[in-house]
Amino acid sequence: ERIAPATVVGNDEVARVLQATASMDATLTRYVDAQRELHRAHVEAGQVDARLPASDLPGVFGEMARQANDLVAAHIAVTDKVVAVASRYAAGDLSVDMERLPGQLARVTDAVDGIKAGLVAITGEIMRLVGAARAGALATRGDASRYREAYRDVVEGLNELMGLVEGSIGDVAGLMAAMARGDLREGIEGDRVGAF
C-alpha cells in the first residue's frame, strides 16, 4: 500500500528537491502501474493489442514504453504470421511457407516447417495408396514405420482397408470362378462382408 506523498510547500532549495522527488515518484508510479496493466491485459485478459501509454510518459520513461511496445508488437507479428500459415494448412493449402525468422525465432520457422513436412508426407502417402487402388494394385501398402502418432494410425488404417478390399475382391473372384464351374457351395467369408 503506497502512502500518499506529503504536499511540499515553499520555494527554497529543499522544497524544490522534494518537489522534484515527488514528481519523479509520481512518474515512476505511473510507469509501474502501466506495466502492471499491460501484464494484466496480455496475460489475464488476452488483449494482445494493449500497449503502454508512451505518449503520456515523459522523457526516458516514454522512450522505455515505446521500446517495450515495439518489442510486444514484434512478438505479436510473429504470432500473427504463424496463425496465418497454420490457418492455410488447416484449410488444406500447403502451398505457403513460413517466413524465415532470425536467431532463436528460427525455432518457430523450424516447427512450422515440420508441420508442413508432416502434412505433405502423409498426404503423399494417402494419394499413393489411392492411386494404387485405382490402378488395381490392391497389394500395395503404406510404410507406417515412416510415421508416428496419428499419422502412423492413418497409414495403418489405410493398409487395413487395402487388405480388406483385396481380400473381398479375392473372395468375389473365387465365388465367381466357382459359379462359372457350376459350384454353388462356395461363399464369401463373413468377417470381410461385415467390414463393409
Short mmCIF file of C-alpha atoms in Angstrom, two decimals:
data_model
loop_
_atom_site.label_atom_id
_atom_site.label_comp_id
_atom_site.label_asym_id
_atom_site.label_seq_id
_atom_site.Cartn_x
_atom_site.Cartn_y
_atom_site.Cartn_z
CA GLU A 1 0.00 0.00 0.00
CA ARG A 2 1.51 3.29 -1.09
CA ILE A 3 1.41 6.25 1.25
CA ALA A 4 0.31 9.45 -0.44
CA PRO A 5 3.22 11.90 -0.58
CA ALA A 6 3.02 14.93 1.64
CA THR A 7 2.36 18.26 -0.01
CA VAL A 8 5.57 20.24 -0.31
CA VAL A 9 5.33 23.96 0.25
CA GLY A 10 7.93 26.59 -0.15
CA ASN A 11 10.39 27.67 -2.80
CA ASP A 12 13.73 27.07 -1.18
CA GLU A 13 16.33 24.51 -2.27
CA VAL A 14 14.98 21.75 -0.04
CA ALA A 15 11.42 22.33 -1.21
CA ARG A 16 12.48 22.19 -4.86
CA VAL A 17 14.37 18.92 -4.30
CA LEU A 18 11.34 17.47 -2.51
CA GLN A 19 9.03 18.62 -5.32
CA ALA A 20 11.33 17.06 -7.97
CA THR A 21 11.47 13.84 -5.94
CA ALA A 22 7.67 13.78 -5.65
CA SER A 23 7.33 14.39 -9.40
CA MET A 24 9.80 11.58 -10.17
CA ASP A 25 7.94 9.27 -7.76
CA ALA A 26 4.64 10.08 -9.48
CA THR A 27 6.15 9.34 -12.93
CA LEU A 28 7.66 6.07 -11.71
CA THR A 29 4.32 5.10 -10.17
CA ARG A 30 2.50 5.82 -13.47
CA TYR A 31 5.08 3.75 -15.37
CA VAL A 32 4.86 0.80 -12.95
CA ASP A 33 1.05 0.95 -12.95
CA ALA A 34 1.06 1.00 -16.76
CA GLN A 35 3.39 -2.04 -16.81
CA ARG A 36 1.07 -3.90 -14.41
CA GLU A 37 -1.96 -3.04 -16.56
CA LEU A 38 -0.13 -4.20 -19.68
CA HIS A 39 0.69 -7.51 -18.00
CA ARG A 40 -2.91 -7.92 -16.83
CA ALA A 41 -4.28 -7.10 -20.28
CA HIS A 42 -1.97 -9.52 -22.11
CA VAL A 43 -1.69 -12.40 -19.64
CA GLU A 44 -5.05 -12.39 -17.86
CA ALA A 45 -7.41 -10.85 -20.42
CA GLY A 46 -5.73 -11.96 -23.66
CA GLN A 47 -5.84 -8.41 -25.05
CA VAL A 48 -2.69 -8.64 -27.14
CA ASP A 49 -3.33 -5.26 -28.75
CA ALA A 50 -2.79 -3.48 -25.39
CA ARG A 51 0.20 -1.13 -25.26
CA LEU A 52 1.91 1.14 -22.75
CA PRO A 53 0.78 4.79 -22.95
CA ALA A 54 4.15 6.01 -24.19
CA SER A 55 2.90 9.47 -25.14
CA ASP A 56 1.63 10.03 -21.57
CA LEU A 57 5.04 9.35 -20.03
CA PRO A 58 7.80 11.97 -20.04
CA GLY A 59 11.38 11.65 -21.25
CA VAL A 60 13.16 8.37 -20.81
CA PHE A 61 10.03 6.72 -19.40
CA GLY A 62 8.16 7.43 -22.62
CA GLU A 63 11.14 6.06 -24.58
CA MET A 64 11.21 2.88 -22.48
CA ALA A 65 7.48 2.49 -23.03
CA ARG A 66 7.90 2.91 -26.81
CA GLN A 67 10.65 0.30 -26.85
CA ALA A 68 8.53 -2.11 -24.79
CA ASN A 69 5.63 -1.52 -27.20
CA ASP A 70 7.91 -2.25 -30.16
CA LEU A 71 9.02 -5.49 -28.51
CA VAL A 72 5.42 -6.56 -27.84
CA ALA A 73 4.45 -5.67 -31.42
CA ALA A 74 7.34 -7.71 -32.83
CA HIS A 75 6.32 -10.82 -30.90
CA ILE A 76 2.68 -10.39 -31.84
CA ALA A 77 3.69 -10.03 -35.50
CA VAL A 78 5.46 -13.41 -35.30
CA THR A 79 2.37 -14.96 -33.73
CA ASP A 80 0.19 -13.46 -36.46
CA LYS A 81 2.46 -14.94 -39.14
CA VAL A 82 2.29 -18.39 -37.56
CA VAL A 83 -1.51 -18.19 -37.24
CA ALA A 84 -1.86 -17.11 -40.89
CA VAL A 85 0.28 -20.00 -42.17
CA ALA A 86 -1.31 -22.55 -39.81
CA SER A 87 -4.78 -21.42 -40.92
CA ARG A 88 -3.83 -22.07 -44.55
CA TYR A 89 -2.50 -25.51 -43.62
CA ALA A 90 -5.68 -26.28 -41.66
CA ALA A 91 -7.70 -25.41 -44.78
CA GLY A 92 -5.58 -27.84 -46.82
CA ASP A 93 -3.44 -25.21 -48.59
CA LEU A 94 0.15 -26.42 -48.29
CA SER A 95 1.47 -24.01 -50.92
CA VAL A 96 2.74 -21.44 -48.41
CA ASP A 97 5.92 -21.49 -46.34
CA MET A 98 6.67 -19.82 -43.03
CA GLU A 99 8.85 -16.74 -43.32
CA ARG A 100 12.46 -17.41 -42.30
CA LEU A 101 12.84 -15.87 -38.83
CA PRO A 102 16.21 -14.82 -37.35
CA GLY A 103 18.06 -16.00 -34.26
CA GLN A 104 16.18 -18.04 -31.68
CA LEU A 105 12.94 -17.34 -33.56
CA ALA A 106 14.23 -19.76 -36.20
CA ARG A 107 12.80 -22.47 -33.91
CA VAL A 108 9.33 -21.17 -34.80
CA THR A 109 10.15 -21.43 -38.51
CA ASP A 110 11.52 -24.95 -37.99
CA ALA A 111 8.39 -26.05 -36.11
CA VAL A 112 6.04 -24.72 -38.81
CA ASP A 113 8.25 -26.31 -41.48
CA GLY A 114 7.94 -29.61 -39.59
CA ILE A 115 4.15 -29.36 -39.58
CA LYS A 116 4.13 -28.75 -43.32
CA ALA A 117 6.57 -31.60 -43.98
CA GLY A 118 4.39 -34.00 -41.99
CA LEU A 119 1.24 -32.92 -43.82
CA VAL A 120 2.94 -33.16 -47.22
CA ALA A 121 4.30 -36.63 -46.40
CA ILE A 122 1.02 -38.08 -45.12
CA THR A 123 -0.93 -36.53 -47.99
CA GLY A 124 1.54 -38.04 -50.47
CA GLU A 125 1.24 -41.45 -48.81
CA ILE A 126 -2.56 -41.32 -48.94
CA MET A 127 -2.57 -40.24 -52.58
CA ARG A 128 -0.08 -43.01 -53.44
CA LEU A 129 -2.38 -45.63 -51.88
CA VAL A 130 -5.45 -44.14 -53.59
CA GLY A 131 -3.61 -44.24 -56.91
CA ALA A 132 -2.62 -47.87 -56.32
CA ALA A 133 -6.24 -48.77 -55.52
CA ARG A 134 -7.46 -47.03 -58.67
CA ALA A 135 -4.88 -48.95 -60.70
CA GLY A 136 -5.99 -52.24 -59.14
CA ALA A 137 -2.71 -52.73 -57.25
CA LEU A 138 -4.52 -53.70 -54.05
CA ALA A 139 -1.47 -55.47 -52.59
CA THR A 140 0.20 -52.04 -52.19
CA ARG A 141 0.71 -50.93 -48.58
CA GLY A 142 1.87 -47.72 -46.97
CA ASP A 143 5.09 -47.64 -44.95
CA ALA A 144 3.69 -46.98 -41.48
CA SER A 145 7.18 -47.14 -39.96
CA ARG A 146 7.94 -43.74 -41.53
CA TYR A 147 5.28 -42.07 -39.36
CA ARG A 148 4.45 -41.52 -35.70
CA GLU A 149 1.32 -40.95 -33.66
CA ALA A 150 -1.83 -40.06 -35.64
CA TYR A 151 -0.03 -40.22 -38.99
CA ARG A 152 1.02 -43.81 -38.27
CA ASP A 153 -2.59 -44.61 -37.32
CA VAL A 154 -3.79 -43.20 -40.66
CA VAL A 155 -1.35 -45.30 -42.68
CA GLU A 156 -2.09 -48.45 -40.68
CA GLY A 157 -5.82 -47.84 -41.15
CA LEU A 158 -5.38 -47.43 -44.90
CA ASN A 159 -3.27 -50.60 -45.02
CA GLU A 160 -6.03 -52.47 -43.21
CA LEU A 161 -8.61 -51.08 -45.62
CA MET A 162 -6.49 -52.09 -48.63
CA GLY A 163 -6.19 -55.58 -47.14
CA LEU A 164 -9.94 -55.85 -46.63
CA VAL A 165 -10.67 -54.68 -50.16
CA GLU A 166 -8.03 -57.01 -51.60
CA GLY A 167 -9.42 -59.96 -49.64
CA SER A 168 -13.04 -59.20 -50.51
CA ILE A 169 -12.26 -58.88 -54.20
CA GLY A 170 -10.37 -62.16 -53.99
CA ASP A 171 -13.41 -63.76 -52.36
CA VAL A 172 -15.72 -62.39 -55.04
CA ALA A 173 -13.36 -63.58 -57.77
CA GLY A 174 -13.25 -67.04 -56.19
CA LEU A 175 -17.03 -67.13 -55.89
CA MET A 176 -17.47 -66.07 -59.50
CA ALA A 177 -14.98 -68.71 -60.66
CA ALA A 178 -16.84 -71.37 -58.64
CA MET A 179 -20.16 -70.25 -60.08
CA ALA A 180 -18.68 -70.40 -63.59
CA ARG A 181 -17.77 -74.03 -62.86
CA GLY A 182 -21.29 -74.65 -61.61
CA ASP A 183 -20.19 -74.99 -57.96
CA LEU A 184 -22.68 -73.01 -55.84
CA ARG A 185 -21.35 -74.26 -52.48
CA GLU A 186 -18.70 -71.53 -52.06
CA GLY A 187 -19.41 -68.33 -50.09
CA ILE A 188 -17.70 -65.11 -49.04
CA GLU A 189 -16.02 -65.04 -45.64
CA GLY A 190 -18.35 -63.30 -43.17
CA ASP A 191 -15.72 -61.15 -41.43
CA ARG A 192 -14.86 -59.35 -44.66
CA VAL A 193 -18.51 -58.94 -45.66
CA GLY A 194 -19.25 -57.43 -42.26
CA ALA A 195 -16.39 -54.97 -42.69
CA PHE A 196 -18.30 -53.25 -45.47
#
